Coordinates of N, CA and C in Angstrom, one line a residue:
X905 N 92.7 85.9 88.0 CA 93.3 87.3 88.2 C 92.2 88.1 88.9
X906 N 92.7 89.1 89.7 CA 91.9 90.1 90.4 C 91.7 91.2 89.5
X907 N 90.4 91.5 89.2 CA 90.1 92.7 88.4 C 89.1 93.5 89.1
X908 N 89.2 94.9 89.0 CA 88.3 95.9 89.6 C 87.9 96.7 88.4
X909 N 86.5 96.9 88.2 CA 86.0 97.7 87.1 C 85.1 98.7 87.8
X910 N 85.4 100.0 87.6 CA 84.6 101.1 88.0 C 83.6 101.5 87.0
X911 N 82.5 102.1 87.5 CA 81.5 102.7 86.6 C 80.7 103.8 87.4
X912 N 80.0 104.6 86.6 CA 79.1 105.6 87.2 C 79.6 107.0 87.1
X913 N 80.8 107.2 86.6 CA 81.3 108.6 86.4 C 80.5 109.3 85.4
X914 N 80.7 110.6 85.3 CA 80.0 111.4 84.4 C 80.1 112.9 84.6
X915 N 79.4 113.7 83.9 CA 79.3 115.2 84.1 C 78.2 115.5 85.0
X916 N 78.4 116.3 86.0 CA 77.3 116.8 86.9 C 77.5 118.2 87.2
X917 N 76.4 118.9 87.6 CA 76.6 120.3 88.0 C 76.9 120.3 89.5
X918 N 77.5 121.4 89.9 CA 77.9 121.5 91.3 C 76.6 121.4 92.2
X919 N 76.7 120.7 93.3 CA 75.6 120.4 94.1 C 74.9 119.1 93.8
X920 N 75.2 118.5 92.7 CA 74.6 117.3 92.2 C 75.2 116.1 92.9
X921 N 74.7 114.9 92.4 CA 75.2 113.6 93.0 C 75.5 112.6 91.9
X922 N 76.4 111.7 92.3 CA 76.8 110.6 91.5 C 77.0 109.4 92.4
X923 N 76.8 108.2 91.9 CA 77.2 107.0 92.6 C 78.1 106.2 91.7
X924 N 79.3 106.0 92.2 CA 80.3 105.1 91.6 C 80.2 103.7 92.1
X925 N 80.4 102.8 91.2 CA 80.4 101.4 91.5 C 81.7 100.7 91.1
X926 N 82.1 99.7 91.9 CA 83.3 99.0 91.6 C 83.0 97.5 91.8
X927 N 83.0 96.8 90.7 CA 82.8 95.4 90.7 C 84.1 94.6 90.7
X928 N 84.3 93.7 91.6 CA 85.5 93.0 91.8 C 85.3 91.5 91.3
X929 N 86.2 91.0 90.6 CA 86.2 89.6 90.2 C 87.6 89.0 90.5
X930 N 87.5 87.7 90.8 CA 88.8 87.0 91.1 C 89.1 86.9 92.6
X931 N 88.3 87.7 93.4 CA 88.5 87.6 94.9 C 87.3 88.1 95.6
X932 N 87.0 87.4 96.7 CA 85.8 87.8 97.5 C 86.2 89.0 98.3
X933 N 85.5 90.1 98.2 CA 86.0 91.3 98.9 C 85.5 91.4 100.4
X934 N 84.8 90.5 100.9 CA 84.4 90.5 102.3 C 85.5 90.4 103.3
X935 N 86.6 89.9 102.9 CA 87.8 89.8 103.8 C 88.8 90.9 103.6
X936 N 88.5 91.9 102.8 CA 89.5 92.9 102.5 C 89.0 94.3 102.6
X937 N 89.9 95.2 102.9 CA 89.5 96.6 103.0 C 89.4 97.1 101.5
X938 N 88.6 98.0 101.2 CA 88.5 98.6 99.9 C 88.6 100.1 100.0
X939 N 89.1 100.7 98.9 CA 89.3 102.2 99.0 C 88.9 102.8 97.6
X940 N 88.7 104.1 97.7 CA 88.5 105.0 96.6 C 89.5 106.1 96.6
X941 N 90.2 106.3 95.6 CA 91.2 107.4 95.3 C 90.9 108.2 94.1
X942 N 91.4 109.3 94.1 CA 91.1 110.2 92.9 C 92.4 110.9 92.4
X943 N 92.4 111.2 91.2 CA 93.6 112.0 90.6 C 93.1 113.0 89.5
X944 N 93.5 114.2 89.9 CA 93.2 115.3 88.9 C 94.4 115.5 88.1
X945 N 94.2 116.1 86.8 CA 95.3 116.4 86.0 C 96.4 117.2 86.7
X946 N 97.7 116.8 86.6 CA 98.8 117.5 87.2 C 98.9 117.3 88.7
X947 N 98.1 116.5 89.3 CA 98.1 116.3 90.8 C 98.4 114.8 91.1
X948 N 98.9 114.6 92.3 CA 99.0 113.2 92.7 C 97.7 112.6 93.0
X949 N 97.8 111.2 92.9 CA 96.6 110.4 93.4 C 96.4 110.5 94.9
X950 N 95.2 110.8 95.3 CA 95.0 111.1 96.7 C 93.8 110.2 97.3
X951 N 93.9 109.9 98.6 CA 92.8 109.2 99.2 C 91.5 109.9 99.3
X952 N 90.4 109.1 99.1 CA 89.1 109.7 99.3 C 88.3 109.1 100.3
X953 N 88.2 107.7 100.3 CA 87.4 107.0 101.3 C 87.9 105.5 101.3
X954 N 87.6 104.8 102.4 CA 87.9 103.5 102.5 C 86.9 102.8 103.5
X955 N 86.7 101.5 103.2 CA 85.9 100.7 104.1 C 86.7 99.4 104.5
X956 N 86.8 99.2 105.8 CA 87.6 98.1 106.3 C 86.8 96.7 106.2
X957 N 87.6 95.7 106.2 CA 87.0 94.3 106.2 C 86.4 94.0 107.5
X958 N 86.9 94.5 108.6 CA 86.3 94.2 109.9 C 85.3 95.2 110.3
X959 N 84.1 94.8 110.6 CA 83.0 95.6 111.0 C 82.7 96.7 110.1
X960 N 83.1 96.8 108.9 CA 82.8 97.7 107.9 C 83.0 99.2 108.4
X961 N 84.1 99.3 109.1 CA 84.5 100.7 109.5 C 84.9 101.5 108.3
X962 N 84.5 102.8 108.3 CA 84.8 103.7 107.2 C 85.7 104.8 107.6
X963 N 86.4 105.3 106.5 CA 87.4 106.4 106.7 C 87.2 107.4 105.5
X964 N 87.4 108.6 105.8 CA 87.1 109.6 104.7 C 88.2 110.8 104.8
X965 N 88.7 111.2 103.7 CA 89.4 112.4 103.7 C 88.5 113.6 104.2
X966 N 89.2 114.5 104.8 CA 88.5 115.6 105.4 C 87.6 116.5 104.3
X967 N 88.2 116.4 103.1 CA 87.6 117.2 102.0 C 86.2 116.6 101.6
X968 N 85.9 115.4 101.9 CA 84.7 114.7 101.5 C 83.8 114.3 102.5
X969 N 84.3 114.5 103.8 CA 83.4 114.1 105.0 C 82.1 114.8 105.0
X970 N 81.0 114.1 105.2 CA 79.7 114.6 105.2 C 79.0 114.6 103.9
X971 N 79.8 114.5 102.8 CA 79.3 114.5 101.4 C 79.4 113.2 100.7
X972 N 80.4 112.4 101.0 CA 80.6 111.1 100.3 C 80.3 110.0 101.2
X973 N 79.8 108.8 100.8 CA 79.7 107.7 101.6 C 80.1 106.5 100.9
X974 N 81.0 105.7 101.5 CA 81.5 104.5 100.9 C 80.7 103.3 101.5
X975 N 80.3 102.3 100.7 CA 79.6 101.2 101.2 C 80.0 99.9 100.4
X976 N 79.6 98.8 100.9 CA 79.9 97.6 100.1 C 78.7 96.6 100.2
X977 N 78.5 95.8 99.1 CA 77.6 94.8 99.0 C 78.3 93.5 98.8
X978 N 78.6 92.7 99.8 CA 79.5 91.6 99.7 C 78.8 90.5 98.8
X979 N 77.5 90.5 98.8 CA 76.8 89.5 97.9 C 77.0 89.7 96.5
X980 N 77.2 91.0 96.1 CA 77.5 91.3 94.7 C 78.9 91.6 94.5
X981 N 79.8 91.4 95.5 CA 81.2 91.7 95.4 C 81.5 93.1 94.8
X982 N 80.7 94.1 95.3 CA 80.7 95.4 94.7 C 80.9 96.5 95.8
X983 N 81.7 97.5 95.6 CA 81.9 98.6 96.4 C 81.3 99.9 95.8
X984 N 80.7 100.7 96.6 CA 80.1 101.9 96.1 C 80.7 103.2 96.7
X985 N 80.6 104.3 96.0 CA 80.9 105.6 96.5 C 79.8 106.5 96.1
X986 N 78.9 106.9 97.1 CA 77.9 107.8 96.9 C 78.4 109.2 97.1
X987 N 78.3 110.1 96.1 CA 78.9 111.3 96.2 C 77.8 112.4 96.1
X988 N 77.6 113.1 97.1 CA 76.6 114.2 97.1 C 77.2 115.5 97.3
X989 N 76.4 116.6 97.0 CA 76.9 118.0 97.2 C 78.3 118.1 96.4
X990 N 78.3 117.7 95.3 CA 79.6 117.7 94.5 C 80.1 119.1 94.2
X991 N 81.4 119.3 94.3 CA 82.0 120.6 94.0 C 82.9 120.5 92.8
X992 N 83.2 121.5 92.1 CA 84.2 121.5 91.0 C 85.6 120.9 91.4
X993 N 85.9 121.1 92.6 CA 87.2 120.6 93.2 C 87.2 119.1 93.2
X994 N 86.0 118.5 93.1 CA 85.9 117.0 93.1 C 86.3 116.4 91.8
X995 N 86.3 117.2 90.7 CA 86.7 116.8 89.4 C 88.0 116.0 89.3
X996 N 87.9 114.7 88.9 CA 89.1 113.9 88.9 C 88.7 112.6 88.3
X997 N 89.8 111.7 88.0 CA 89.5 110.3 87.7 C 89.5 109.6 89.0
X998 N 88.4 108.8 89.3 CA 88.3 108.1 90.6 C 88.6 106.6 90.3
X999 N 89.5 106.1 91.2 CA 89.9 104.8 91.2 C 89.5 103.9 92.3
X1000 N 89.1 102.7 92.1 CA 88.7 101.8 93.1 C 90.0 100.9 93.4
X1001 N 90.2 100.5 94.6 CA 91.3 99.7 95.0 C 91.1 98.7 96.1
X1002 N 91.8 97.6 96.0 CA 91.6 96.5 97.0 C 92.9 96.4 97.8
X1003 N 92.8 96.3 99.1 CA 93.9 96.1 100.0 C 94.0 94.8 100.6
X1004 N 95.0 94.1 100.1 CA 95.3 92.7 100.6 C 96.5 92.7 101.5
X1005 N 97.2 93.8 101.6 CA 98.3 94.0 102.4 C 97.9 94.3 103.9
X1006 N 98.3 93.5 104.8 CA 98.0 93.8 106.2 C 99.1 94.6 106.9
X1007 N 98.7 95.2 108.0 CA 99.6 95.9 108.8 C 100.0 97.2 108.2
X1008 N 99.2 97.8 107.3 CA 99.5 99.1 106.8 C 98.2 99.9 106.9
X1009 N 98.4 101.3 106.8 CA 97.3 102.2 106.9 C 96.3 102.0 105.8
X1010 N 95.1 102.1 106.2 CA 93.9 101.9 105.3 C 93.7 103.2 104.4
X1011 N 94.3 104.2 104.8 CA 94.2 105.5 104.1 C 95.3 105.8 103.1
X1012 N 96.4 105.0 103.1 CA 97.6 105.2 102.2 C 97.5 104.5 100.9
X1013 N 97.8 105.2 99.8 CA 97.8 104.7 98.5 C 98.6 103.5 98.4
X1014 N 99.8 103.5 99.0 CA 100.8 102.4 98.9 C 100.4 101.2 99.6
X1015 N 99.3 101.2 100.4 CA 98.8 100.0 101.0 C 97.9 99.1 100.1
X1016 N 97.6 99.6 99.0 CA 96.7 98.9 98.0 C 97.4 98.3 96.9
X1017 N 97.1 97.1 96.6 CA 97.9 96.4 95.6 C 97.1 96.0 94.3
X1018 N 95.7 96.2 94.3 CA 94.9 95.9 93.1 C 94.1 97.2 92.8
X1019 N 94.1 97.6 91.5 CA 93.5 98.8 91.1 C 92.6 98.7 90.0
X1020 N 91.5 99.5 89.8 CA 90.7 99.5 88.7 C 91.3 100.5 87.7
X1021 N 90.5 100.6 86.5 CA 91.1 101.5 85.4 C 90.7 103.0 85.7
X1022 N 89.8 103.2 86.5 CA 89.3 104.6 86.8 C 88.1 105.0 86.0
X1023 N 87.3 105.9 86.6 CA 86.2 106.5 85.9 C 86.2 108.0 86.1
X1024 N 85.9 108.8 85.1 CA 86.0 110.2 85.1 C 84.8 110.8 85.7
X1025 N 85.0 111.8 86.7 CA 84.0 112.6 87.3 C 84.3 114.0 87.0
X1026 N 83.4 114.7 86.4 CA 83.5 116.1 86.1 C 82.4 116.9 86.7
X1027 N 82.7 117.9 87.5 CA 81.7 118.7 88.2 C 81.8 120.1 87.7
X1028 N 80.8 120.6 87.0 CA 80.8 122.0 86.5 C 80.2 123.0 87.5
X1029 N 80.7 124.2 87.3 CA 80.2 125.3 88.2 C 78.8 125.7 88.0

């Protein structure tokens, strides 16, 4: 079975940094696009960042451009989200996802078919 396990969330002050990790088992991620999404209480899950399988192209929501960086270590079958200059508005549960569906947008939630359990990120003022 395909499993995604996120870690690295926690409590941080505004302006601080966190690095989230997503370890994937059951499938080699080198051939698949990977994404990070987040969901705050009372809000819909939204796109944060993605990295494509081809040439490791990256995509970011405008709200995190210049602050967050998505990367992958194929040897470790792990995807990372480096989050710098964190803001209170970044507070949410962050989810890692794998996109095995082709022909769909890399930035759409519906394009991803495997998900992790989420890790909480809380940014204080």
